[in-house]
mmCIF file of C-alpha atoms in Angstrom:
data_model
loop_
_atom_site.group_PDB
_atom_site.id
_atom_site.type_symbol
_atom_site.label_atom_id
_atom_site.label_comp_id
_atom_site.label_asym_id
_atom_site.label_seq_id
_atom_site.Cartn_x
_atom_site.Cartn_y
_atom_site.Cartn_z
ATOM 1 C CA UNK A 291 21.989 49.440 -114.492
ATOM 2 C CA UNK A 292 20.326 45.732 -114.961
ATOM 3 C CA UNK A 293 20.160 44.448 -118.178
ATOM 4 C CA UNK A 294 17.195 42.613 -119.827
ATOM 5 C CA UNK A 295 17.801 40.404 -122.491
ATOM 6 C CA UNK A 296 14.474 39.614 -124.944
ATOM 7 C CA UNK A 297 13.171 38.913 -128.527
ATOM 8 C CA UNK A 298 11.192 41.472 -130.189
ATOM 9 C CA UNK A 299 9.452 40.913 -133.223
ATOM 10 C CA UNK A 300 12.057 37.694 -134.033
ATOM 11 C CA UNK A 301 15.267 39.981 -133.179
ATOM 12 C CA UNK A 302 17.282 39.140 -130.099
ATOM 13 C CA UNK A 303 18.010 42.138 -128.437
ATOM 14 C CA UNK A 304 19.606 43.171 -125.154
ATOM 15 C CA UNK A 305 19.029 46.630 -123.181
ATOM 16 C CA UNK A 306 20.200 48.398 -120.029
ATOM 17 C CA UNK A 307 17.331 49.649 -118.330
ATOM 18 C CA UNK A 308 16.271 51.322 -114.910
ATOM 19 C CA UNK A 309 14.869 48.611 -112.528
ATOM 20 C CA UNK A 310 11.417 50.995 -112.345
ATOM 21 C CA UNK A 311 11.180 50.938 -116.396
ATOM 22 C CA UNK A 312 8.140 49.747 -117.779
ATOM 23 C CA UNK A 313 8.003 47.371 -120.776
ATOM 24 C CA UNK A 314 5.802 49.724 -122.409
ATOM 25 C CA UNK A 315 8.688 52.452 -122.157
ATOM 26 C CA UNK A 316 11.730 50.068 -122.930
ATOM 27 C CA UNK A 317 9.724 49.225 -126.657
ATOM 28 C CA UNK A 318 8.856 53.025 -127.300
ATOM 29 C CA UNK A 319 11.845 54.929 -125.785
ATOM 30 C CA UNK A 320 14.944 52.256 -126.266
ATOM 31 C CA UNK A 321 13.589 50.435 -129.208
ATOM 32 C CA UNK A 322 11.737 53.064 -131.144
ATOM 33 C CA UNK A 323 8.850 50.607 -131.286
ATOM 34 C CA UNK A 324 5.968 53.369 -131.312
ATOM 35 C CA UNK A 325 2.837 51.261 -132.518
ATOM 36 C CA UNK A 326 2.601 50.191 -129.030
ATOM 37 C CA UNK A 327 0.589 53.015 -127.375
ATOM 38 C CA UNK A 328 0.645 54.763 -123.794
ATOM 39 C CA UNK A 329 -2.766 55.774 -123.062
ATOM 40 C CA UNK A 330 -3.958 55.618 -119.494
ATOM 41 C CA UNK A 331 -0.952 54.835 -117.621
ATOM 42 C CA UNK A 332 -3.207 52.472 -115.451
ATOM 43 C CA UNK A 333 -3.929 49.362 -117.245
ATOM 44 C CA UNK A 334 -7.571 50.470 -118.185
ATOM 45 C CA UNK A 335 -7.601 51.261 -122.339
ATOM 46 C CA UNK A 336 -5.535 48.431 -123.499
ATOM 47 C CA UNK A 337 -3.863 50.769 -126.063
ATOM 48 C CA UNK A 338 -0.377 48.890 -124.882
ATOM 49 C CA UNK A 339 -1.150 45.193 -125.461
ATOM 50 C CA UNK A 340 1.915 43.194 -126.886
ATOM 51 C CA UNK A 341 2.453 39.510 -126.820
ATOM 52 C CA UNK A 342 4.938 37.925 -124.211
ATOM 53 C CA UNK A 343 5.153 34.720 -124.845
ATOM 54 C CA UNK A 344 2.653 34.281 -126.973
ATOM 55 C CA UNK A 345 0.008 35.948 -124.630
ATOM 56 C CA UNK A 346 -1.574 39.360 -124.469
ATOM 57 C CA UNK A 347 0.073 41.611 -121.805
ATOM 58 C CA UNK A 348 -0.809 45.172 -120.887
ATOM 59 C CA UNK A 349 2.824 46.517 -121.060
ATOM 60 C CA UNK A 350 2.111 49.284 -118.994
ATOM 61 C CA UNK A 351 1.888 47.232 -116.259
ATOM 62 C CA UNK A 352 4.814 44.612 -116.584
ATOM 63 C CA UNK A 353 8.424 46.033 -115.772
ATOM 64 C CA UNK A 354 10.689 45.320 -118.383
ATOM 65 C CA UNK A 355 12.788 42.837 -116.176
ATOM 66 C CA UNK A 356 9.902 41.029 -116.122
ATOM 67 C CA UNK A 357 10.437 40.166 -119.677
ATOM 68 C CA UNK A 358 13.946 39.148 -119.385
ATOM 69 C CA UNK A 359 14.250 36.003 -121.597
ATOM 70 C CA UNK A 360 10.736 36.564 -123.206
ATOM 71 C CA UNK A 361 9.800 36.193 -126.664
ATOM 72 C CA UNK A 362 7.868 39.852 -127.431
ATOM 73 C CA UNK A 363 5.571 40.636 -130.289
ATOM 74 C CA UNK A 364 4.321 44.181 -131.139
ATOM 75 C CA UNK A 365 1.975 45.521 -133.488
ATOM 76 C CA UNK A 366 4.854 46.157 -136.077
ATOM 77 C CA UNK A 367 5.877 42.321 -135.868
ATOM 78 C CA UNK A 368 2.383 40.811 -136.541
ATOM 79 C CA UNK A 369 2.705 41.793 -140.223
ATOM 80 C CA UNK A 370 4.684 38.900 -142.399
ATOM 81 C CA UNK A 371 8.128 40.204 -143.683
ATOM 82 C CA UNK A 372 6.876 41.121 -146.820
ATOM 83 C CA UNK A 373 4.490 43.180 -145.411
ATOM 84 C CA UNK A 374 1.296 41.242 -145.733
ATOM 85 C CA UNK A 375 -0.694 42.024 -143.130
ATOM 86 C CA UNK A 376 -1.613 39.839 -140.816
ATOM 87 C CA UNK A 377 -5.447 38.672 -140.979
ATOM 88 C CA UNK A 378 -6.455 40.557 -138.143
ATOM 89 C CA UNK A 379 -4.857 43.367 -139.466
ATOM 90 C CA UNK A 380 -6.376 42.792 -142.762
ATOM 91 C CA UNK A 381 -10.042 42.327 -141.357
ATOM 92 C CA UNK A 382 -9.846 45.410 -139.275
ATOM 93 C CA UNK A 383 -9.168 47.376 -142.492
ATOM 94 C CA UNK A 384 -11.599 45.399 -144.571
ATOM 95 C CA UNK A 385 -14.397 46.032 -142.155
ATOM 96 C CA UNK A 386 -13.289 49.598 -141.413
ATOM 97 C CA UNK A 387 -12.456 48.873 -137.434
ATOM 98 C CA UNK A 388 -10.517 51.754 -136.655
ATOM 99 C CA UNK A 389 -10.902 55.297 -137.053
ATOM 100 C CA UNK A 390 -8.305 57.774 -135.079
ATOM 101 C CA UNK A 391 -6.074 54.556 -134.760
ATOM 102 C CA UNK A 392 -5.139 55.404 -131.212
ATOM 103 C CA UNK A 393 -6.554 52.130 -129.712
ATOM 104 C CA UNK A 394 -6.154 50.052 -132.696
ATOM 105 C CA UNK A 395 -2.497 48.418 -132.215
ATOM 106 C CA UNK A 396 -3.630 47.279 -128.736
ATOM 107 C CA UNK A 397 -7.224 45.998 -130.059
ATOM 108 C CA UNK A 398 -5.582 43.873 -132.788
ATOM 109 C CA UNK A 399 -2.887 42.585 -130.324
ATOM 110 C CA UNK A 400 -5.760 41.761 -127.859
ATOM 111 C CA UNK A 401 -8.188 40.481 -130.538
ATOM 112 C CA UNK A 402 -5.392 38.217 -131.878
ATOM 113 C CA UNK A 403 -4.976 36.644 -128.681
ATOM 114 C CA UNK A 404 -8.754 36.410 -127.992
ATOM 115 C CA UNK A 405 -9.234 34.509 -131.479
ATOM 116 C CA UNK A 406 -5.877 31.970 -130.653
ATOM 117 C CA UNK A 407 -7.522 31.229 -127.079
ATOM 118 C CA UNK A 408 -10.926 30.461 -128.413
ATOM 119 C CA UNK A 409 -10.020 27.385 -131.290
ATOM 120 C CA UNK A 410 -13.729 26.412 -131.306
ATOM 121 C CA UNK A 411 -15.016 29.660 -132.365
ATOM 122 C CA UNK A 412 -16.012 32.895 -130.660
ATOM 123 C CA UNK A 413 -19.576 34.163 -130.517
ATOM 124 C CA UNK A 414 -20.141 37.766 -130.563
ATOM 125 C CA UNK A 415 -20.926 37.920 -126.688
ATOM 126 C CA UNK A 416 -17.640 36.374 -126.344
ATOM 127 C CA UNK A 417 -15.676 38.764 -128.542
ATOM 128 C CA UNK A 418 -17.327 41.664 -126.639
ATOM 129 C CA UNK A 419 -16.384 40.345 -123.343
ATOM 130 C CA UNK A 420 -12.953 39.371 -124.418
ATOM 131 C CA UNK A 421 -12.540 43.301 -125.594
ATOM 132 C CA UNK A 422 -13.695 44.621 -122.249
ATOM 133 C CA UNK A 423 -10.165 45.640 -121.202
ATOM 134 C CA UNK A 424 -9.704 47.694 -124.291
ATOM 135 C CA UNK A 425 -11.154 50.939 -125.134
ATOM 136 C CA UNK A 426 -11.810 52.904 -128.444
ATOM 137 C CA UNK A 427 -13.726 56.168 -128.314
ATOM 138 C CA UNK A 428 -14.367 56.500 -131.962
ATOM 139 C CA UNK A 429 -16.084 53.494 -133.521
ATOM 140 C CA UNK A 430 -18.676 52.122 -130.995
ATOM 141 C CA UNK A 431 -16.948 48.713 -131.172
ATOM 142 C CA UNK A 432 -19.600 47.108 -134.011
ATOM 143 C CA UNK A 433 -17.165 47.119 -136.792
ATOM 144 C CA UNK A 434 -14.513 46.332 -134.313
ATOM 145 C CA UNK A 435 -16.498 42.976 -133.530
ATOM 146 C CA UNK A 436 -17.020 42.348 -137.219
ATOM 147 C CA UNK A 437 -13.517 42.471 -137.874
ATOM 148 C CA UNK A 438 -12.656 40.033 -135.101
ATOM 149 C CA UNK A 439 -15.486 37.763 -136.206
ATOM 150 C CA UNK A 440 -14.267 37.755 -139.880
ATOM 151 C CA UNK A 441 -10.728 37.113 -138.825
ATOM 152 C CA UNK A 442 -11.209 33.942 -136.658
ATOM 153 C CA UNK A 443 -11.629 31.561 -139.759
ATOM 154 C CA UNK A 444 -8.499 32.874 -141.244
ATOM 155 C CA UNK A 445 -6.499 32.550 -138.286
ATOM 156 C CA UNK A 446 -7.822 28.839 -138.007
ATOM 157 C CA UNK A 447 -7.031 27.663 -141.476
ATOM 158 C CA UNK A 448 -9.638 29.186 -143.616
ATOM 159 C CA UNK A 449 -8.573 31.032 -146.848
ATOM 160 C CA UNK A 450 -9.430 34.257 -147.783
ATOM 161 C CA UNK A 451 -12.151 33.422 -150.428
ATOM 162 C CA UNK A 452 -13.769 30.707 -148.010
ATOM 163 C CA UNK A 453 -14.232 32.964 -145.186
ATOM 164 C CA UNK A 454 -15.902 35.356 -147.086
ATOM 165 C CA UNK A 455 -18.545 32.563 -148.448
#
């Protein structure tokens, strides 16, 4: 079996995988990182979004071998080492942007990428458009959009206090 070597949440790892193994399977089954969810198996729902070399990727559409040499960040690696939540996670919590939680890891990872790729700001329309590849069956998206808008200034250098004003 081929061996894939990658850095996951800051830790180097090497794993033997079958050639057909998807990145989401490697993360969940081989590495035990079950925060990345498998929702639809067709790349329609976004529950499996992770970051590969800093960009959001639906891990159910990527072979593990394609991630060889890459840096992968999952929802488990988003918070600081001391447990402090990432600003996006904190805003999802604060704005009640989750209910059942199934879509939340992929939604948060997609939202982080969306904010990072829009350094000049995001309109509500841009946020809603940016989330088109992620499905949530519980929230109706309103609070998710509010959470992303609130996280934008925090991720671009504003303090929590300044962002609240």
